[in-house]
Every structure is written in structure tokens, then in C-alpha cells.
PDB file of N, CA and C in Angstrom:
ATOM      1  N   UNK A   1      99.557 -15.071 218.107  1.00 52.00           N
ATOM      2  CA  UNK A   1     100.305 -15.539 219.254  1.00 52.00           C
ATOM      3  C   UNK A   1      99.519 -16.647 219.946  1.00 52.00           C
ATOM      4  N   UNK A   2     100.169 -17.695 220.322  1.00 62.00           N
ATOM      5  CA  UNK A   2      99.506 -18.827 220.943  1.00 62.00           C
ATOM      6  C   UNK A   2      99.565 -18.704 222.470  1.00 62.00           C
ATOM      7  N   UNK A   3      98.483 -19.101 223.107  1.00 68.00           N
ATOM      8  CA  UNK A   3      98.412 -19.041 224.574  1.00 68.00           C
ATOM      9  C   UNK A   3      99.103 -20.272 225.131  1.00 68.00           C
ATOM     10  N   UNK A   4     100.080 -20.068 226.005  1.00 76.00           N
ATOM     11  CA  UNK A   4     100.772 -21.183 226.629  1.00 76.00           C
ATOM     12  C   UNK A   4      99.947 -21.760 227.757  1.00 76.00           C
ATOM     13  N   UNK A   5     100.099 -23.061 228.004  1.00 83.00           N
ATOM     14  CA  UNK A   5      99.335 -23.697 229.066  1.00 83.00           C
ATOM     15  C   UNK A   5      99.730 -23.138 230.431  1.00 83.00           C
ATOM     16  N   UNK A   6     100.966 -22.694 230.580  1.00 89.00           N
ATOM     17  CA  UNK A   6     101.396 -22.093 231.842  1.00 89.00           C
ATOM     18  C   UNK A   6     100.650 -20.798 232.121  1.00 89.00           C
ATOM     19  N   UNK A   7     100.385 -20.040 231.072  1.00 87.00           N
ATOM     20  CA  UNK A   7      99.641 -18.776 231.223  1.00 87.00           C
ATOM     21  C   UNK A   7      98.205 -19.066 231.639  1.00 87.00           C
ATOM     22  N   UNK A   8      97.613 -20.080 231.050  1.00 88.00           N
ATOM     23  CA  UNK A   8      96.236 -20.449 231.400  1.00 88.00           C
ATOM     24  C   UNK A   8      96.172 -20.904 232.860  1.00 88.00           C
ATOM     25  N   UNK A   9      97.127 -21.703 233.287  1.00 94.00           N
ATOM     26  CA  UNK A   9      97.179 -22.152 234.679  1.00 94.00           C
ATOM     27  C   UNK A   9      97.339 -20.945 235.610  1.00 94.00           C
ATOM     28  N   UNK A  10      98.196 -20.015 235.220  1.00 95.00           N
ATOM     29  CA  UNK A  10      98.392 -18.785 236.001  1.00 95.00           C
ATOM     30  C   UNK A  10      97.074 -18.033 236.157  1.00 95.00           C
ATOM     31  N   UNK A  11      96.347 -17.831 235.070  1.00 94.00           N
ATOM     32  CA  UNK A  11      95.080 -17.104 235.118  1.00 94.00           C
ATOM     33  C   UNK A  11      94.060 -17.809 236.004  1.00 94.00           C
ATOM     34  N   UNK A  12      93.999 -19.122 235.914  1.00 96.00           N
ATOM     35  CA  UNK A  12      93.077 -19.878 236.754  1.00 96.00           C
ATOM     36  C   UNK A  12      93.433 -19.685 238.223  1.00 96.00           C
ATOM     37  N   UNK A  13      94.713 -19.795 238.543  1.00 98.00           N
ATOM     38  CA  UNK A  13      95.155 -19.670 239.944  1.00 98.00           C
ATOM     39  C   UNK A  13      94.929 -18.273 240.505  1.00 98.00           C
ATOM     40  N   UNK A  14      95.287 -17.239 239.742  1.00 98.00           N
ATOM     41  CA  UNK A  14      95.148 -15.877 240.254  1.00 98.00           C
ATOM     42  C   UNK A  14      93.663 -15.535 240.432  1.00 98.00           C
ATOM     43  N   UNK A  15      92.792 -16.044 239.571  1.00 98.00           N
ATOM     44  CA  UNK A  15      91.362 -15.791 239.735  1.00 98.00           C
ATOM     45  C   UNK A  15      90.780 -16.576 240.889  1.00 98.00           C
ATOM     46  N   UNK A  16      91.232 -17.792 241.076  1.00 98.00           N
ATOM     47  CA  UNK A  16      90.771 -18.592 242.209  1.00 98.00           C
ATOM     48  C   UNK A  16      91.199 -17.954 243.531  1.00 98.00           C
ATOM     49  N   UNK A  17      92.439 -17.510 243.601  1.00 98.00           N
ATOM     50  CA  UNK A  17      92.934 -16.827 244.805  1.00 98.00           C
ATOM     51  C   UNK A  17      92.143 -15.547 245.051  1.00 98.00           C
ATOM     52  N   UNK A  18      91.877 -14.787 244.007  1.00 98.00           N
ATOM     53  CA  UNK A  18      91.117 -13.534 244.141  1.00 98.00           C
ATOM     54  C   UNK A  18      89.722 -13.804 244.690  1.00 98.00           C
ATOM     55  N   UNK A  19      89.064 -14.821 244.148  1.00 98.00           N
ATOM     56  CA  UNK A  19      87.725 -15.190 244.590  1.00 98.00           C
ATOM     57  C   UNK A  19      87.720 -15.610 246.064  1.00 98.00           C
ATOM     58  N   UNK A  20      88.654 -16.468 246.431  1.00 98.00           N
ATOM     59  CA  UNK A  20      88.747 -16.959 247.817  1.00 98.00           C
ATOM     60  C   UNK A  20      89.042 -15.810 248.784  1.00 98.00           C
ATOM     61  N   UNK A  21      89.942 -14.925 248.414  1.00 97.00           N
ATOM     62  CA  UNK A  21      90.265 -13.793 249.300  1.00 97.00           C
ATOM     63  C   UNK A  21      89.072 -12.863 249.476  1.00 97.00           C
ATOM     64  N   UNK A  22      88.266 -12.698 248.446  1.00 97.00           N
ATOM     65  CA  UNK A  22      87.066 -11.861 248.571  1.00 97.00           C
ATOM     66  C   UNK A  22      86.113 -12.492 249.603  1.00 97.00           C
ATOM     67  N   UNK A  23      85.945 -13.800 249.555  1.00 97.00           N
ATOM     68  CA  UNK A  23      85.113 -14.484 250.544  1.00 97.00           C
ATOM     69  C   UNK A  23      85.702 -14.396 251.943  1.00 97.00           C
ATOM     70  N   UNK A  24      87.006 -14.531 252.032  1.00 97.00           N
ATOM     71  CA  UNK A  24      87.679 -14.431 253.332  1.00 97.00           C
ATOM     72  C   UNK A  24      87.524 -13.036 253.930  1.00 97.00           C
ATOM     73  N   UNK A  25      87.671 -12.023 253.094  1.00 96.00           N
ATOM     74  CA  UNK A  25      87.533 -10.643 253.571  1.00 96.00           C
ATOM     75  C   UNK A  25      86.106 -10.389 254.052  1.00 96.00           C
ATOM     76  N   UNK A  26      85.141 -10.960 253.396  1.00 96.00           N
ATOM     77  CA  UNK A  26      83.744 -10.806 253.825  1.00 96.00           C
ATOM     78  C   UNK A  26      83.560 -11.407 255.227  1.00 96.00           C
ATOM     79  N   UNK A  27      84.129 -12.580 255.453  1.00 96.00           N
ATOM     80  CA  UNK A  27      84.043 -13.211 256.781  1.00 96.00           C
ATOM     81  C   UNK A  27      84.745 -12.372 257.835  1.00 96.00           C
ATOM     82  N   UNK A  28      85.913 -11.841 257.485  1.00 96.00           N
ATOM     83  CA  UNK A  28      86.648 -10.991 258.421  1.00 96.00           C
ATOM     84  C   UNK A  28      85.851  -9.737 258.754  1.00 96.00           C
ATOM     85  N   UNK A  29      85.185  -9.158 257.763  1.00 93.00           N
ATOM     86  CA  UNK A  29      84.379  -7.955 257.978  1.00 93.00           C
ATOM     87  C   UNK A  29      83.214  -8.256 258.922  1.00 93.00           C
ATOM     88  N   UNK A  30      82.583  -9.401 258.739  1.00 94.00           N
ATOM     89  CA  UNK A  30      81.446  -9.768 259.578  1.00 94.00           C
ATOM     90  C   UNK A  30      81.859  -9.968 261.036  1.00 94.00           C
ATOM     91  N   UNK A  31      83.118 -10.338 261.237  1.00 96.00           N
ATOM     92  CA  UNK A  31      83.611 -10.596 262.590  1.00 96.00           C
ATOM     93  C   UNK A  31      84.392  -9.413 263.166  1.00 96.00           C
ATOM     94  N   UNK A  32      84.395  -8.281 262.464  1.00 94.00           N
ATOM     95  CA  UNK A  32      85.142  -7.090 262.874  1.00 94.00           C
ATOM     96  C   UNK A  32      86.612  -7.399 263.142  1.00 94.00           C
ATOM     97  N   UNK A  33      87.208  -8.191 262.290  1.00 96.00           N
ATOM     98  CA  UNK A  33      88.613  -8.555 262.424  1.00 96.00           C
ATOM     99  C   UNK A  33      89.451  -7.763 261.422  1.00 96.00           C
ATOM    100  N   UNK A  34      90.778  -7.923 261.521  1.00 95.00           N
ATOM    101  CA  UNK A  34      91.701  -7.251 260.608  1.00 95.00           C
ATOM    102  C   UNK A  34      91.378  -7.668 259.184  1.00 95.00           C
ATOM    103  N   UNK A  35      91.275  -6.680 258.283  1.00 96.00           N
ATOM    104  CA  UNK A  35      90.805  -6.912 256.915  1.00 96.00           C
ATOM    105  C   UNK A  35      91.943  -6.986 255.906  1.00 96.00           C
ATOM    106  N   UNK A  36      91.621  -7.529 254.758  1.00 96.00           N
ATOM    107  CA  UNK A  36      92.550  -7.558 253.638  1.00 96.00           C
ATOM    108  C   UNK A  36      92.492  -6.187 252.961  1.00 96.00           C
ATOM    109  N   UNK A  37      93.627  -5.521 252.783  1.00 96.00           N
ATOM    110  CA  UNK A  37      93.611  -4.180 252.178  1.00 96.00           C
ATOM    111  C   UNK A  37      93.015  -4.192 250.762  1.00 96.00           C
ATOM    112  N   UNK A  38      92.298  -3.119 250.445  1.00 96.00           N
ATOM    113  CA  UNK A  38      91.675  -3.010 249.125  1.00 96.00           C
ATOM    114  C   UNK A  38      92.695  -3.059 248.008  1.00 96.00           C
ATOM    115  N   UNK A  39      93.903  -2.546 248.265  1.00 97.00           N
ATOM    116  CA  UNK A  39      94.928  -2.558 247.214  1.00 97.00           C
ATOM    117  C   UNK A  39      95.308  -3.977 246.802  1.00 97.00           C
ATOM    118  N   UNK A  40      95.106  -4.942 247.700  1.00 97.00           N
ATOM    119  CA  UNK A  40      95.381  -6.337 247.351  1.00 97.00           C
ATOM    120  C   UNK A  40      94.417  -6.784 246.255  1.00 97.00           C
ATOM    121  N   UNK A  41      93.143  -6.424 246.397  1.00 97.00           N
ATOM    122  CA  UNK A  41      92.163  -6.837 245.391  1.00 97.00           C
ATOM    123  C   UNK A  41      92.423  -6.162 244.049  1.00 97.00           C
ATOM    124  N   UNK A  42      92.796  -4.898 244.079  1.00 97.00           N
ATOM    125  CA  UNK A  42      93.102  -4.211 242.825  1.00 97.00           C
ATOM    126  C   UNK A  42      94.393  -4.739 242.208  1.00 97.00           C
ATOM    127  N   UNK A  43      95.362  -5.078 243.032  1.00 97.00           N
ATOM    128  CA  UNK A  43      96.611  -5.654 242.510  1.00 97.00           C
ATOM    129  C   UNK A  43      96.341  -7.005 241.857  1.00 97.00           C
ATOM    130  N   UNK A  44      95.546  -7.829 242.524  1.00 98.00           N
ATOM    131  CA  UNK A  44      95.193  -9.129 241.937  1.00 98.00           C
ATOM    132  C   UNK A  44      94.402  -8.939 240.652  1.00 98.00           C
ATOM    133  N   UNK A  45      93.498  -7.972 240.671  1.00 96.00           N
ATOM    134  CA  UNK A  45      92.712  -7.691 239.464  1.00 96.00           C
ATOM    135  C   UNK A  45      93.602  -7.284 238.303  1.00 96.00           C
ATOM    136  N   UNK A  46      94.550  -6.417 238.564  1.00 97.00           N
ATOM    137  CA  UNK A  46      95.473  -5.969 237.517  1.00 97.00           C
ATOM    138  C   UNK A  46      96.439  -7.061 237.091  1.00 97.00           C
ATOM    139  N   UNK A  47      96.642  -8.051 237.953  1.00 97.00           N
ATOM    140  CA  UNK A  47      97.533  -9.163 237.629  1.00 97.00           C
ATOM    141  C   UNK A  47      96.815 -10.288 236.887  1.00 97.00           C
ATOM    142  N   UNK A  48      95.586 -10.026 236.462  1.00 95.00           N
ATOM    143  CA  UNK A  48      94.840 -11.029 235.705  1.00 95.00           C
ATOM    144  C   UNK A  48      93.711 -11.670 236.465  1.00 95.00           C
ATOM    145  N   UNK A  49      93.514 -11.284 237.723  1.00 96.00           N
ATOM    146  CA  UNK A  49      92.474 -11.888 238.547  1.00 96.00           C
ATOM    147  C   UNK A  49      91.206 -11.076 238.654  1.00 96.00           C
ATOM    148  N   UNK A  50      90.958 -10.217 237.694  1.00 96.00           N
ATOM    149  CA  UNK A  50      89.777  -9.362 237.731  1.00 96.00           C
ATOM    150  C   UNK A  50      88.463 -10.124 237.785  1.00 96.00           C
ATOM    151  N   UNK A  51      88.375 -11.206 237.024  1.00 96.00           N
ATOM    152  CA  UNK A  51      87.138 -11.997 237.054  1.00 96.00           C
ATOM    153  C   UNK A  51      86.916 -12.649 238.414  1.00 96.00           C
ATOM    154  N   UNK A  52      87.994 -13.085 239.047  1.00 97.00           N
ATOM    155  CA  UNK A  52      87.866 -13.679 240.381  1.00 97.00           C
ATOM    156  C   UNK A  52      87.358 -12.680 241.393  1.00 97.00           C
ATOM    157  N   UNK A  53      87.895 -11.456 241.337  1.00 97.00           N
ATOM    158  CA  UNK A  53      87.431 -10.398 242.234  1.00 97.00           C
ATOM    159  C   UNK A  53      85.980 -10.061 241.931  1.00 97.00           C
ATOM    160  N   UNK A  54      85.651  -9.920 240.632  1.00 97.00           N
ATOM    161  CA  UNK A  54      84.298  -9.571 240.228  1.00 97.00           C
ATOM    162  C   UNK A  54      83.273 -10.621 240.686  1.00 97.00           C
ATOM    163  N   UNK A  55      83.556 -11.885 240.399  1.00 97.00           N
ATOM    164  CA  UNK A  55      82.611 -12.936 240.803  1.00 97.00           C
ATOM    165  C   UNK A  55      82.574 -13.096 242.319  1.00 97.00           C
ATOM    166  N   UNK A  56      83.688 -12.827 242.996  1.00 97.00           N
ATOM    167  CA  UNK A  56      83.689 -12.830 244.457  1.00 97.00           C
ATOM    168  C   UNK A  56      82.809 -11.720 245.020  1.00 97.00           C
ATOM    169  N   UNK A  57      82.853 -10.560 244.392  1.00 96.00           N
ATOM    170  CA  UNK A  57      81.990  -9.459 244.820  1.00 96.00           C
ATOM    171  C   UNK A  57      80.521  -9.870 244.699  1.00 96.00           C
ATOM    172  N   UNK A  58      80.181 -10.494 243.570  1.00 96.00           N
ATOM    173  CA  UNK A  58      78.793 -10.878 243.331  1.00 96.00           C
ATOM    174  C   UNK A  58      78.367 -12.037 244.256  1.00 96.00           C
ATOM    175  N   UNK A  59      79.203 -13.044 244.362  1.00 97.00           N
ATOM    176  CA  UNK A  59      78.854 -14.239 245.134  1.00 97.00           C
ATOM    177  C   UNK A  59      78.710 -13.938 246.619  1.00 97.00           C
ATOM    178  N   UNK A  60      79.640 -13.159 247.167  1.00 96.00           N
ATOM    179  CA  UNK A  60      79.653 -12.884 248.596  1.00 96.00           C
ATOM    180  C   UNK A  60      78.985 -11.557 248.954  1.00 96.00           C
ATOM    181  N   UNK A  61      78.482 -10.843 247.943  1.00 93.00           N
ATOM    182  CA  UNK A  61      77.877  -9.525 248.134  1.00 93.00           C
ATOM    183  C   UNK A  61      78.792  -8.648 248.986  1.00 93.00           C
ATOM    184  N   UNK A  62      80.009  -8.509 248.504  1.00 93.00           N
ATOM    185  CA  UNK A  62      81.041  -7.810 249.253  1.00 93.00           C
ATOM    186  C   UNK A  62      81.639  -6.707 248.388  1.00 93.00           C
ATOM    187  N   UNK A  63      81.745  -5.519 248.939  1.00 93.00           N
ATOM    188  CA  UNK A  63      82.313  -4.341 248.278  1.00 93.00           C
ATOM    189  C   UNK A  63      81.444  -3.880 247.105  1.00 93.00           C
ATOM    190  N   UNK A  64      80.180  -4.269 247.080  1.00 91.00           N
ATOM    191  CA  UNK A  64      79.312  -3.935 245.954  1.00 91.00           C
ATOM    192  C   UNK A  64      78.774  -2.515 246.017  1.00 91.00           C
ATOM    193  N   UNK A  65      78.941  -1.826 247.138  1.00 94.00           N
ATOM    194  CA  UNK A  65      78.453  -0.459 247.261  1.00 94.00           C
ATOM    195  C   UNK A  65      79.566   0.576 247.180  1.00 94.00           C
ATOM    196  N   UNK A  66      80.775   0.109 246.969  1.00 93.00           N
ATOM    197  CA  UNK A  66      81.928   1.012 246.860  1.00 93.00           C
ATOM    198  C   UNK A  66      82.169   1.316 245.384  1.00 93.00           C
ATOM    199  N   UNK A  67      82.020   2.593 244.972  1.00 94.00           N
ATOM    200  CA  UNK A  67      82.199   2.927 243.551  1.00 94.00           C
ATOM    201  C   UNK A  67      83.525   2.464 242.955  1.00 94.00           C
ATOM    202  N   UNK A  68      84.605   2.562 243.729  1.00 95.00           N
ATOM    203  CA  UNK A  68      85.883   2.143 243.137  1.00 95.00           C
ATOM    204  C   UNK A  68      85.908   0.654 242.851  1.00 95.00           C
ATOM    205  N   UNK A  69      85.030  -0.109 243.498  1.00 95.00           N
ATOM    206  CA  UNK A  69      84.921  -1.540 243.201  1.00 95.00           C
ATOM    207  C   UNK A  69      83.889  -1.817 242.121  1.00 95.00           C
ATOM    208  N   UNK A  70      82.677  -1.272 242.261  1.00 94.00           N
ATOM    209  CA  UNK A  70      81.649  -1.620 241.276  1.00 94.00           C
ATOM    210  C   UNK A  70      81.876  -0.942 239.923  1.00 94.00           C
ATOM    211  N   UNK A  71      82.768   0.038 239.869  1.00 96.00           N
ATOM    212  CA  UNK A  71      83.163   0.628 238.590  1.00 96.00           C
ATOM    213  C   UNK A  71      84.562   0.126 238.199  1.00 96.00           C
ATOM    214  N   UNK A  72      85.482   0.165 239.155  1.00 96.00           N
ATOM    215  CA  UNK A  72      86.884  -0.153 238.873  1.00 96.00           C
ATOM    216  C   UNK A  72      87.138  -1.583 238.449  1.00 96.00           C
ATOM    217  N   UNK A  73      86.566  -2.532 239.153  1.00 96.00           N
ATOM    218  CA  UNK A  73      86.828  -3.937 238.841  1.00 96.00           C
ATOM    219  C   UNK A  73      86.260  -4.327 237.466  1.00 96.00           C
ATOM    220  N   UNK A  74      84.993  -3.974 237.156  1.00 97.00           N
ATOM    221  CA  UNK A  74      84.527  -4.290 235.796  1.00 97.00           C
ATOM    222  C   UNK A  74      85.353  -3.598 234.701  1.00 97.00           C
ATOM    223  N   UNK A  75      85.838  -2.403 234.997  1.00 97.00           N
ATOM    224  CA  UNK A  75      86.685  -1.700 234.030  1.00 97.00           C
ATOM    225  C   UNK A  75      87.993  -2.457 233.811  1.00 97.00           C
ATOM    226  N   UNK A  76      88.578  -2.948 234.883  1.00 97.00           N
ATOM    227  CA  UNK A  76      89.800  -3.750 234.770  1.00 97.00           C
ATOM    228  C   UNK A  76      89.525  -5.005 233.942  1.00 97.00           C
ATOM    229  N   UNK A  77      88.410  -5.679 234.215  1.00 97.00           N
ATOM    230  CA  UNK A  77      88.058  -6.894 233.472  1.00 97.00           C
ATOM    231  C   UNK A  77      87.893  -6.560 231.985  1.00 97.00           C
ATOM    232  N   UNK A  78      87.220  -5.444 231.685  1.00 97.00           N
ATOM    233  CA  UNK A  78      87.007  -5.054 230.289  1.00 97.00           C
ATOM    234  C   UNK A  78      88.335  -4.793 229.583  1.00 97.00           C
ATOM    235  N   UNK A  79      89.212  -4.047 230.226  1.00 96.00           N
ATOM    236  CA  UNK A  79      90.515  -3.733 229.618  1.00 96.00           C
ATOM    237  C   UNK A  79      91.328  -5.009 229.426  1.00 96.00           C
ATOM    238  N   UNK A  80      91.326  -5.883 230.421  1.00 92.00           N
ATOM    239  CA  UNK A  80      92.068  -7.140 230.293  1.00 92.00           C
ATOM    240  C   UNK A  80      91.510  -7.995 229.156  1.00 92.00           C
ATOM    241  N   UNK A  81      90.184  -8.033 229.025  1.00 93.00           N
ATOM    242  CA  UNK A  81      89.571  -8.799 227.936  1.00 93.00           C
ATOM    243  C   UNK A  81      89.961  -8.214 226.581  1.00 93.00           C
ATOM    244  N   UNK A  82      90.002  -6.888 226.486  1.00 94.00           N
ATOM    245  CA  UNK A  82      90.378  -6.242 225.228  1.00 94.00           C
ATOM    246  C   UNK A  82      91.838  -6.547 224.887  1.00 94.00           C
ATOM    247  N   UNK A  83      92.713  -6.442 225.879  1.00 90.00           N
ATOM    248  CA  UNK A  83      94.136  -6.725 225.655  1.00 90.00           C
ATOM    249  C   UNK A  83      94.329  -8.197 225.288  1.00 90.00           C
ATOM    250  N   UNK A  84      93.678  -9.072 226.017  1.00 86.00           N
ATOM    251  CA  UNK A  84      93.750 -10.511 225.746  1.00 86.00           C
ATOM    252  C   UNK A  84      93.284 -10.804 224.319  1.00 86.00           C
ATOM    253  N   UNK A  85      92.159 -10.220 223.938  1.00 87.00           N
ATOM    254  CA  UNK A  85      91.619 -10.436 222.589  1.00 87.00           C
ATOM    255  C   UNK A  85      92.582  -9.933 221.527  1.00 87.00           C
ATOM    256  N   UNK A  86      93.141  -8.771 221.764  1.00 89.00           N
ATOM    257  CA  UNK A  86      94.053  -8.193 220.785  1.00 89.00           C
ATOM    258  C   UNK A  86      95.309  -9.059 220.593  1.00 89.00           C
ATOM    259  N   UNK A  87      95.916  -9.466 221.675  1.00 81.00           N
ATOM    260  CA  UNK A  87      97.181 -10.206 221.568  1.00 81.00           C
ATOM    261  C   UNK A  87      97.029 -11.680 221.263  1.00 81.00           C
ATOM    262  N   UNK A  88      95.939 -12.288 221.696  1.00 79.00           N
ATOM    263  CA  UNK A  88      95.848 -13.736 221.559  1.00 79.00           C
ATOM    264  C   UNK A  88      94.816 -14.225 220.542  1.00 79.00           C
ATOM    265  N   UNK A  89      93.905 -13.369 220.153  1.00 80.00           N
ATOM    266  CA  UNK A  89      92.860 -13.829 219.223  1.00 80.00           C
ATOM    267  C   UNK A  89      92.997 -13.236 217.831  1.00 80.00           C
ATOM    268  N   UNK A  90      93.797 -12.196 217.687  1.00 76.00           N
ATOM    269  CA  UNK A  90      94.020 -11.635 216.359  1.00 76.00           C
ATOM    270  C   UNK A  90      95.233 -12.300 215.726  1.00 76.00           C
ATOM    271  N   UNK A  91      95.201 -12.392 214.437  1.00 63.00           N
ATOM    272  CA  UNK A  91      96.325 -13.061 213.749  1.00 63.00           C
ATOM    273  C   UNK A  91      97.100 -12.095 212.916  1.00 63.00           C
TER     274      UNK A  91
END
């Protein structure tokens, strides 16, 4: 199966949005303001933005002590990579 350019653009956008939201949530947390719900990050991760959430966690040092994040997000990334490899790299 061939990867369409629209799919690649989608993955770039969802990961960029995930990364930016992780940084925004870190700023909101530092200012004790209304936060972005955790389910948003998991939804974005499951929608293909797992790498964006993961790198946002590392870059902004945000949510790194929460087991559901430091275990869940890498698990999502691993499963997505496996699915991606199976459908797009096997012939």
C-alpha cells in the first residue's frame, strides 16, 4: 500500500498540534490557569499524534511523572509504528 501525501501532511499536522498543545499546557500549569484535559492528549496520540505528545513531554518536561503518560504515550507510539509498518512497509 502506498502512503498518500495527504496522509503524510495529516501526520505532520496532528503531531505539530500535539507538541504545541503540550507546551501550552505546561505554561497554563505554571500559571495555575485552566488546563487542557488529559483526554485531549490521549485522543491526539491515538489519532496519529503520539510522537508529538511524546516529544512535547520530553521537551517541556511535562507530564513525565504520570504513569499513564510515561507508559501510555510510548505504548501508543509503539503500536502506531507497528501498524504503520505492517500496512505501509510490507508488500
